[in-house]
Tab-separated table of C-alpha atoms in Angstrom:
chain	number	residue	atom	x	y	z
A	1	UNK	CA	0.000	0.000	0.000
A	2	UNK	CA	1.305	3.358	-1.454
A	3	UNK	CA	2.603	5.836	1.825
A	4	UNK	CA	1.864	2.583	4.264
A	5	UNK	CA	4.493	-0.233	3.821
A	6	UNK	CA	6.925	1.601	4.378
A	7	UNK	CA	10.155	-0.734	6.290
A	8	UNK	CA	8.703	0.642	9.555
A	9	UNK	CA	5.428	-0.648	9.232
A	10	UNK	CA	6.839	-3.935	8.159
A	11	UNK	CA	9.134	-4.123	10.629
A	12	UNK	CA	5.991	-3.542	13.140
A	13	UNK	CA	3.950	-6.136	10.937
A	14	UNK	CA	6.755	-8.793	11.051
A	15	UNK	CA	7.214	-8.423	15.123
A	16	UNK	CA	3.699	-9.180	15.237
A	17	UNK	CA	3.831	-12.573	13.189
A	18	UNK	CA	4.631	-14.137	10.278
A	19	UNK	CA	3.758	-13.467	6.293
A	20	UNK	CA	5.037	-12.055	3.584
A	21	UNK	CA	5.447	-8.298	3.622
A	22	UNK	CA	5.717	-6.423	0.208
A	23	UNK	CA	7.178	-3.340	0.301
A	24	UNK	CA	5.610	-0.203	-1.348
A	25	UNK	CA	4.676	0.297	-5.180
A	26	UNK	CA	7.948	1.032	-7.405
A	27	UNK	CA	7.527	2.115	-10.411
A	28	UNK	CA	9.959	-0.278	-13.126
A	29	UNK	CA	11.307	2.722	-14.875
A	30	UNK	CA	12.389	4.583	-11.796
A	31	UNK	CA	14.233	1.236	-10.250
A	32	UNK	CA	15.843	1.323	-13.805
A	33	UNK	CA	16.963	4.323	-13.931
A	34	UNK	CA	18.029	4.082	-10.162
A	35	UNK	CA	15.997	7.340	-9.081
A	36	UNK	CA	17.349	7.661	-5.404
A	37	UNK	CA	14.260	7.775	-3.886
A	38	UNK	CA	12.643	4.595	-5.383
A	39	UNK	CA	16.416	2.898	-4.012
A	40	UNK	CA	15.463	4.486	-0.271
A	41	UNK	CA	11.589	2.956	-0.731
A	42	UNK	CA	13.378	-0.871	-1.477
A	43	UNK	CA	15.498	-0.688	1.797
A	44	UNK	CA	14.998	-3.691	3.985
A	45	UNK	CA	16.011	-4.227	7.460
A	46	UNK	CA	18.740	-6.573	8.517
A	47	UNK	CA	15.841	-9.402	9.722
A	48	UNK	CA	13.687	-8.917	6.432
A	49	UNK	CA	13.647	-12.337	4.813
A	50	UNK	CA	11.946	-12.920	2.048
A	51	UNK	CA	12.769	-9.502	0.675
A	52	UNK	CA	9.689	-8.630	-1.050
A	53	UNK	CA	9.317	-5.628	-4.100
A	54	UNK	CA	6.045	-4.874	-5.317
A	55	UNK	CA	6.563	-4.166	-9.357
A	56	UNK	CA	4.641	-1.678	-11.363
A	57	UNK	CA	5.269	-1.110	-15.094
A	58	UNK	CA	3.625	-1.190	-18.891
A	59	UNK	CA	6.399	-1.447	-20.948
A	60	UNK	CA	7.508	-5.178	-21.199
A	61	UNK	CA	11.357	-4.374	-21.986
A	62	UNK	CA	11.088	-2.024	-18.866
A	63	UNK	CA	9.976	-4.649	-16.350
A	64	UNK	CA	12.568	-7.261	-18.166
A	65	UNK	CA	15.330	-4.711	-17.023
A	66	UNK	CA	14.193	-4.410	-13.636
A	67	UNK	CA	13.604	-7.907	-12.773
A	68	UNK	CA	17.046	-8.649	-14.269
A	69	UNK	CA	17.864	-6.016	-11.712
A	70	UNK	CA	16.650	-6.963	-9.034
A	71	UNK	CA	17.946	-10.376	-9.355
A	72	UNK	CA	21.324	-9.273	-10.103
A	73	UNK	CA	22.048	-7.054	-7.788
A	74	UNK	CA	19.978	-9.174	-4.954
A	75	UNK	CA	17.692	-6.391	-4.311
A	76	UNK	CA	14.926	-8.198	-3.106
A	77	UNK	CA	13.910	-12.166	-3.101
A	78	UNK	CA	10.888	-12.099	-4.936
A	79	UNK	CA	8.957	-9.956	-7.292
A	80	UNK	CA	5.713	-8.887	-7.188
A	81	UNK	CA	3.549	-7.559	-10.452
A	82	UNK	CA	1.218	-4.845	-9.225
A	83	UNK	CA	-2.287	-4.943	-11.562
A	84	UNK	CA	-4.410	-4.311	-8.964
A	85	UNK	CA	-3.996	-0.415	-8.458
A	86	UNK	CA	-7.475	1.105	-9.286
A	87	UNK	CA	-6.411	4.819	-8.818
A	88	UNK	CA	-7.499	7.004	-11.437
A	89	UNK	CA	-3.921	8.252	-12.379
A	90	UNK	CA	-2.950	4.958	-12.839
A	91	UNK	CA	-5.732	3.044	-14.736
A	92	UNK	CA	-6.287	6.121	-16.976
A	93	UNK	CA	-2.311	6.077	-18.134
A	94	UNK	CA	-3.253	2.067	-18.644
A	95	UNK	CA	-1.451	0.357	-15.896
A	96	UNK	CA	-2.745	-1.162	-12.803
A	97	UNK	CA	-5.492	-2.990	-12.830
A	98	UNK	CA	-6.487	-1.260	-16.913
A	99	UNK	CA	-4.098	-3.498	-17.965
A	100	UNK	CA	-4.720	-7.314	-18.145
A	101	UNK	CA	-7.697	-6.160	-20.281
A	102	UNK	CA	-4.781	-5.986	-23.345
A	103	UNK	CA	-3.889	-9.439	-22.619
A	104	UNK	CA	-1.147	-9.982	-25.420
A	105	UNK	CA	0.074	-6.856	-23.600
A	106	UNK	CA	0.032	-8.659	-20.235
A	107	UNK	CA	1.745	-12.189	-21.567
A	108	UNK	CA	4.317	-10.144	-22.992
A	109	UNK	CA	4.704	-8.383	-19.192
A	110	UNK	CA	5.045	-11.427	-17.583
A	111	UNK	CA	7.311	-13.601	-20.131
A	112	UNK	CA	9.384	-10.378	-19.744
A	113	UNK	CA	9.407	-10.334	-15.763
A	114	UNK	CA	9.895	-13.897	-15.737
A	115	UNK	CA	12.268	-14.155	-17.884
A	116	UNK	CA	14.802	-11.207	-16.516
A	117	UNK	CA	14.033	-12.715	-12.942
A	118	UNK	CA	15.816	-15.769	-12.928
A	119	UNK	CA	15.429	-18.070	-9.960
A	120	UNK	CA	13.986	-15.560	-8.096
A	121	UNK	CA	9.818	-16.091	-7.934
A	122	UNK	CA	7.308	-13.956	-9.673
A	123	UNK	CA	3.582	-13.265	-8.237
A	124	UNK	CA	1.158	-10.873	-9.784
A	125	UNK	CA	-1.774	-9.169	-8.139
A	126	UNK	CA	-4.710	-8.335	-10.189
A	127	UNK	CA	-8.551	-7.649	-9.663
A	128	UNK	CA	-11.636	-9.296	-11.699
A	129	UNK	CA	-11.425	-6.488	-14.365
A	130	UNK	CA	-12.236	-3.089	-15.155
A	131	UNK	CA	-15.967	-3.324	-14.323
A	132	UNK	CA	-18.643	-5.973	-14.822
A	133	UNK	CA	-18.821	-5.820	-18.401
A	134	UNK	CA	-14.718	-6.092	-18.456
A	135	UNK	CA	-13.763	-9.569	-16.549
A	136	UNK	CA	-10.713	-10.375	-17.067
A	137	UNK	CA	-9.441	-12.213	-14.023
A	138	UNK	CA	-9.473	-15.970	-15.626
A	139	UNK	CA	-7.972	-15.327	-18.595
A	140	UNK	CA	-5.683	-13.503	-16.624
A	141	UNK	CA	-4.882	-16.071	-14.176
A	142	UNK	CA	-4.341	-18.656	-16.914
A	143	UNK	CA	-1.817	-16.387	-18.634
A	144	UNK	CA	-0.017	-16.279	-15.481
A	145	UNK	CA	0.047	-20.045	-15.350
A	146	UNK	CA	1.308	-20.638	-18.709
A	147	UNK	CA	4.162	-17.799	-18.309
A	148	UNK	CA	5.333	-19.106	-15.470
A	149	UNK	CA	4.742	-17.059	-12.229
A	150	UNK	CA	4.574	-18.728	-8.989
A	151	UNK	CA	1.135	-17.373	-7.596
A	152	UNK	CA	-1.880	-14.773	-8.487
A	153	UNK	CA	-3.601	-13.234	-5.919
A	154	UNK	CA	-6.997	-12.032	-6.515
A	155	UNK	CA	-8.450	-8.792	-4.824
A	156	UNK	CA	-12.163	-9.922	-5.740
A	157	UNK	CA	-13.761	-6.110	-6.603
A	158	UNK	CA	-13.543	-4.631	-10.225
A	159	UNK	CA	-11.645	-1.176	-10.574
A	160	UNK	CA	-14.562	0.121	-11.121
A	161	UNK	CA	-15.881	-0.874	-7.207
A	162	UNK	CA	-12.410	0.624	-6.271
A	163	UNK	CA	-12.685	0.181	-2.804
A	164	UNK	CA	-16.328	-0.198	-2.012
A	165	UNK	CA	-19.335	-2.467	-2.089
A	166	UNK	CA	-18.369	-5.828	-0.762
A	167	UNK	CA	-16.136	-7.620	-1.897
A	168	UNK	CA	-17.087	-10.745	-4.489
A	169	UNK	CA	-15.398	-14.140	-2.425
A	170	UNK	CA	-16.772	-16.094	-5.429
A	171	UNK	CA	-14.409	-15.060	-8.486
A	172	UNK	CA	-11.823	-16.387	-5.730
A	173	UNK	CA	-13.462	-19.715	-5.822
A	174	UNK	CA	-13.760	-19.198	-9.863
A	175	UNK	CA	-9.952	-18.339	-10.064
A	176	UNK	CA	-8.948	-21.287	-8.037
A	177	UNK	CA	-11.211	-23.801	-9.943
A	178	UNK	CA	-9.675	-22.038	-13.430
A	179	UNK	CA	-5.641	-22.157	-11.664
A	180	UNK	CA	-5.535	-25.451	-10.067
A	181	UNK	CA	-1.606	-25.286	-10.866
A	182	UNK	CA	-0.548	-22.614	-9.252
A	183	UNK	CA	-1.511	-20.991	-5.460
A	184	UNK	CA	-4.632	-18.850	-5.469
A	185	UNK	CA	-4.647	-15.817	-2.508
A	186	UNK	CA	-7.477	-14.558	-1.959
A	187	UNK	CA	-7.672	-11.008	-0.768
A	188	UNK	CA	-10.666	-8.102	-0.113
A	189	UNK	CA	-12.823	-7.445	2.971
A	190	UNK	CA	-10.427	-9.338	5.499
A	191	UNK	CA	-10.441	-7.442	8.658
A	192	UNK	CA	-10.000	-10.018	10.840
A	193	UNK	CA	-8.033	-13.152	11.584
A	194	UNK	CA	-11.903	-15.384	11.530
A	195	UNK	CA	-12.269	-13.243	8.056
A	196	UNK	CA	-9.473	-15.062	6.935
A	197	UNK	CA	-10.967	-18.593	8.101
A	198	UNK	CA	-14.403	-18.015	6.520
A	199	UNK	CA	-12.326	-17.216	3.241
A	200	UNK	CA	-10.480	-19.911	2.759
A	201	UNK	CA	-13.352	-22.344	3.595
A	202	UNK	CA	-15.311	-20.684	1.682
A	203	UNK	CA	-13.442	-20.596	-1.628
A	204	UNK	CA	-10.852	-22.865	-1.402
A	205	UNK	CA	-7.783	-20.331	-1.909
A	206	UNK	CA	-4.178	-21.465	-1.049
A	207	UNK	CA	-3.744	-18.026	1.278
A	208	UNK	CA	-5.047	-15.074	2.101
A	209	UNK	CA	-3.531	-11.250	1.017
A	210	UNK	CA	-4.045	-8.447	3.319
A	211	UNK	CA	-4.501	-4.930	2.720
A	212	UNK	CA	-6.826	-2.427	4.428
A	213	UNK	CA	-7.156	-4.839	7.295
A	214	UNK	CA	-4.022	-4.210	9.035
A	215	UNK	CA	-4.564	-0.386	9.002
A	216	UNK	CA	-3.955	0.622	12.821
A	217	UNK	CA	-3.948	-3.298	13.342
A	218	UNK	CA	-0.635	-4.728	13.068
A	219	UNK	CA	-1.391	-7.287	15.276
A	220	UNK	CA	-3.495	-8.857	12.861
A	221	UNK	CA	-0.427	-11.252	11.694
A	222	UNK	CA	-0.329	-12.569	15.271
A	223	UNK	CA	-4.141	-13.259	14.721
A	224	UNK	CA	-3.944	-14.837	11.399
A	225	UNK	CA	-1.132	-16.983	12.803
A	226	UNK	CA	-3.031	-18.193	15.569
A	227	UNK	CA	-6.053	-18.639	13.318
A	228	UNK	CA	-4.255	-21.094	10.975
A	229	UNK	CA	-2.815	-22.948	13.484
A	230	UNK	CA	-6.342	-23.936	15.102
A	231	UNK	CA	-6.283	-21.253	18.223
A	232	UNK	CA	-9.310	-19.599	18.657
A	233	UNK	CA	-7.067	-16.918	20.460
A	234	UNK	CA	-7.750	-13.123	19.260
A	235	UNK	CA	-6.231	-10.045	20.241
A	236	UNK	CA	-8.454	-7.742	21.559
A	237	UNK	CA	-5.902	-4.798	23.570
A	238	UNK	CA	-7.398	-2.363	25.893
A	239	UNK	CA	-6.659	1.405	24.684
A	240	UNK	CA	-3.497	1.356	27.081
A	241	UNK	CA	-2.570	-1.339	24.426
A	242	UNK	CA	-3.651	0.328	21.297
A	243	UNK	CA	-1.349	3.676	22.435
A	244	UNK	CA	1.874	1.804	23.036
A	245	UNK	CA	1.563	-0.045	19.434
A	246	UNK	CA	1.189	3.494	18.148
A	247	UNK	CA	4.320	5.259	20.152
A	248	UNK	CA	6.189	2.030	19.024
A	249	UNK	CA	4.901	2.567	15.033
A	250	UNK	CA	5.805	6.427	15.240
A	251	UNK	CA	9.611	5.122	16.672
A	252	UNK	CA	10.179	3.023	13.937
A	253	UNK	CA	8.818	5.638	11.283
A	254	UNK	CA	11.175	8.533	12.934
A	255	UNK	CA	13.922	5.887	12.947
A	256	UNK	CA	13.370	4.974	9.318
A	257	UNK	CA	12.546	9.034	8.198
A	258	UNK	CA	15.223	9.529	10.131
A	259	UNK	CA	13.776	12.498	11.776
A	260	UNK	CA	11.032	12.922	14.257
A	261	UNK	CA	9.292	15.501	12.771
A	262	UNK	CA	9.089	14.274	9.556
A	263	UNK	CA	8.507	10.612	11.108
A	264	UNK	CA	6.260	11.970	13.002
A	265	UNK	CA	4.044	13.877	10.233
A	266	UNK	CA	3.718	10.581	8.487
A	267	UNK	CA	2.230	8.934	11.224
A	268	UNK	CA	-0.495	11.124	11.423
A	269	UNK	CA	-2.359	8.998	8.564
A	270	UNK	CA	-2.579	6.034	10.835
A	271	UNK	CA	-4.258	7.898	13.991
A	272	UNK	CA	-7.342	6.923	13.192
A	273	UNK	CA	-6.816	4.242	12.065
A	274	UNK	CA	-5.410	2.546	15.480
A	275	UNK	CA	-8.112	4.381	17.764
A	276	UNK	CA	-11.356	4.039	15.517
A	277	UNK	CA	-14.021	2.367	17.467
A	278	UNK	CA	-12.699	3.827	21.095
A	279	UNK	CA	-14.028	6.875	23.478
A	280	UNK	CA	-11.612	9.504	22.451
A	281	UNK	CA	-12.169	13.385	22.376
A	282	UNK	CA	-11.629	15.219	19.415
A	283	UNK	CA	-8.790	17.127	21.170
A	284	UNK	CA	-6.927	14.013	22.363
A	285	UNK	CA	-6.703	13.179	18.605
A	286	UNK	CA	-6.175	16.523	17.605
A	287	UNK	CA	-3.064	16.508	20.331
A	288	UNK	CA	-1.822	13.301	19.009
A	289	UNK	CA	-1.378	14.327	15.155
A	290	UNK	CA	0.518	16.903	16.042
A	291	UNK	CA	2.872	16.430	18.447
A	292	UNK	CA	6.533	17.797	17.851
A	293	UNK	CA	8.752	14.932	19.011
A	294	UNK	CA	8.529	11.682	20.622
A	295	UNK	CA	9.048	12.659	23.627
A	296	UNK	CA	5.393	14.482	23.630
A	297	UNK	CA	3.800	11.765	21.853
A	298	UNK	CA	4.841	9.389	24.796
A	299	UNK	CA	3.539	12.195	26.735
A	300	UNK	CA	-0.026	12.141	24.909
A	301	UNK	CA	-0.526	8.338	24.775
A	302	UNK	CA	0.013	8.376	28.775
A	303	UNK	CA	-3.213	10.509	28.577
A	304	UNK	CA	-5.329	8.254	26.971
A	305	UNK	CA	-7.849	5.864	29.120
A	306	UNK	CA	-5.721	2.776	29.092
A	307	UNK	CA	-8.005	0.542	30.703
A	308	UNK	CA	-10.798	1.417	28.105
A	309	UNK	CA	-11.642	-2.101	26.665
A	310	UNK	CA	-11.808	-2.657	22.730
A	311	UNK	CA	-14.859	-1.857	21.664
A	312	UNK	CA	-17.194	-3.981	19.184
A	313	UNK	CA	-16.938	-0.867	16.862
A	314	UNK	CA	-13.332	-1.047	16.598
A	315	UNK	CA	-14.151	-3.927	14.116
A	316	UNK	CA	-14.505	-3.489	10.394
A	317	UNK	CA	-13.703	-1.504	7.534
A	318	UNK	CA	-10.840	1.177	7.449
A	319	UNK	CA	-9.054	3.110	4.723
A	320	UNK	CA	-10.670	4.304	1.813
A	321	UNK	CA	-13.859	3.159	0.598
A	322	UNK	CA	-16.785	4.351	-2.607
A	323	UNK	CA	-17.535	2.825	-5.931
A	324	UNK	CA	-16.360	4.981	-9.023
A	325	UNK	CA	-19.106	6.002	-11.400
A	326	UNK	CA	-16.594	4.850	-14.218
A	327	UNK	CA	-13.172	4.362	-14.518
A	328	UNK	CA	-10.572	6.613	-16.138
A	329	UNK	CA	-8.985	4.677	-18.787
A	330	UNK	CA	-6.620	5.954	-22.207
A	331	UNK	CA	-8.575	6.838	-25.308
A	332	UNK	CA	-10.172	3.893	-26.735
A	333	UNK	CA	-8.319	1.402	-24.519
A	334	UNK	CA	-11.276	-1.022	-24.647
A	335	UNK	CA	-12.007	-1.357	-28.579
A	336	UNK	CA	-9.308	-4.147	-28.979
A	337	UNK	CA	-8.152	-6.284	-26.438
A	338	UNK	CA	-5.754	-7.952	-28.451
A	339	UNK	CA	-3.868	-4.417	-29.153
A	340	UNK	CA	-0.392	-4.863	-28.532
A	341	UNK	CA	0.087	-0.598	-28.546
A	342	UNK	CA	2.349	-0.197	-25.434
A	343	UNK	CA	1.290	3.112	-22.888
A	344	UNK	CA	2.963	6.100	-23.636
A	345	UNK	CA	5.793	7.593	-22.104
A	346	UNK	CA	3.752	8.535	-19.321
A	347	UNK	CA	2.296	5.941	-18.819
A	348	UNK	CA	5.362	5.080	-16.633
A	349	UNK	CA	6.687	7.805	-14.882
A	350	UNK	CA	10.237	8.124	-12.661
A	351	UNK	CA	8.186	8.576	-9.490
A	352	UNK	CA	7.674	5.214	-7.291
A	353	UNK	CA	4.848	5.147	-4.436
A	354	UNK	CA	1.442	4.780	-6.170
């Protein structure tokens, strides 16, 4: 997630149990052209293992550079292929999840990605299309298959949902039935560990991804870990809890930013995310996004009511949410599916992050 997944938050993520953790989106062209700030976004810490980088690109020769890369310069130890991002200034350039609609386009992507990785293990992440009229997730998934990648993991809206309405379990059951080679991850409207459960029973995917679900919620990864091995164990922290997982998050961001005010101003995203649900004043949140230095943020969390239990309305959705009356797409993208017309230049910019 663009601005969330950061090393910080993984580090946070990975203390709480175990998964995969992808870093941020990087953008192929700016990892090729070794912009420095798409080299500080693919830092890992010194216990990160697998090293995971989440791949974004249109241009197949692009993405066969940057796997190569990555591979031989041991950046990372697997690659992910982002065609899942439904943001408008994304899709309408024809990347993201616009994409595997042009699906000579998308073979070519992941012979390419494939190819220039090596050993190393390629995964893609797509959604079931562009909208209802525009599936493309099975065809998809069977390219994938026959060009080699190790997994697909299915976020089951359409761009056009973008993040809202619910989320359709069912394609995931479709996909896996369609990619019986290959693992199937299921991902959308997880937000907790028992989400996870009723997933997987329900459509038969290999694993789960998560997204939104961690938002102010690291602790997730202990729950999903406990979940899969049979505990019916959840963590439920009082607000006394909740506030020391958020002056440990804004440490590890200042330590990473490597200043506290600028750690600290990043943090401010995830405020409400960790105390949504609980009895908190306005001012008390107010105080907490905009504290100077650690030292007062320690100072703030002391204030808050730590033996206020989590609340039932702590559950549930977080991050951004809506349906898009249409998506933004390049001119005439949809009148051949079988175009082989790569993006323009812009298409692919030198900026990384979503």
């Amino acid at each position: 997630m663009a601005g969330i997944t950061n090393i910080g938050f993984r580090t946070l993520c990975r203390e709480q149990g175990g998964g995969l953790f992808v870093s941020e989106m990087i953008t192929s062209r700016a990892l090729v052209e070794r912009v420095p700030l798409t080299f500080q976004m693919i830092r890992f810490g010194p216990h990160e293992s697998p090293r995971s980088i989440q791949l974004y690109g249109v241009d197949p020769a692009i993405i066969g550079k940057a796997a190569r890369m990555i591979a031989e310069e041991d950046l990372a130890d697997h690659i992910d292929l982002n065609f899942g991002c439904p943001v408008p200034k994304v899709t309408r350039r024809g990347g993201g999840s616009a994409l595997p609609y042009k699906r000579n386009l998308l073979r070519a992507i992941l012979r390419e990605a494939v190819a220039g990785a090596g050993p190393l293990p390629v995964t893609m992440k797509m959604r079931m299309g562009i909208d209802e009229d525009h599936l493309t997730y099975v065809e998809a998934g069977r390219i994938a298959v026959e060009e080699g990648l190790a997994a697909v993991a299915l976020h089951a809206r359409t761009a056009r949902q973008h993040y809202g309405g619910t989320a359709h379990w069912d394609a995931i059951k479709r996909l896996k039935d369609a990619v019986p080679e290959i693992p199937v991850l299921g991902n959308g409207d997880i937000w907790s560990a028992d989400d996870a459960l009723r997933m997987v029973a329900e459509t038969g995917c290999d694993g789960v991804v998560i997204g939104r679900g961690c938002l102010g919620r690291p602790w997730l990864f202990r729950d999903l870990d406990l979940a899969f091995e049979g505990s019916s164990e959840r963590t439920r922290p009082a607000l006394g809890e909740v506030g020391a997982m958020m002056l440990r998050h804004a440490e590890l961001l200042c330590e990473v930013i490597g200043s506290e005010r600028h750690g600290l101003a990043d943090f401010r995203k995830h405020v409400g995310w960790y105390l949504k649900g609980f009895v908190v004043g306005a001012e008390t949140r107010r105080a907490l996004t905009s504290v100077a230095g650690l030292s007062e943020m320690a100072e703030r969390v002391a204030e808050l009511d730590s033996a206020q239990p989590w609340p039932d309305e702590a559950d549930g959705p977080r991050g951004k949410s809506g349906e898009r009356s249409k998506v933004s797409l390049p001119h005439n993208w949809l009148d051949d599916p079988d175009d082989m017309t790569i993006p323009g230049a812009g298409a692919e910019d030198s900026t990384s992050g979503g």
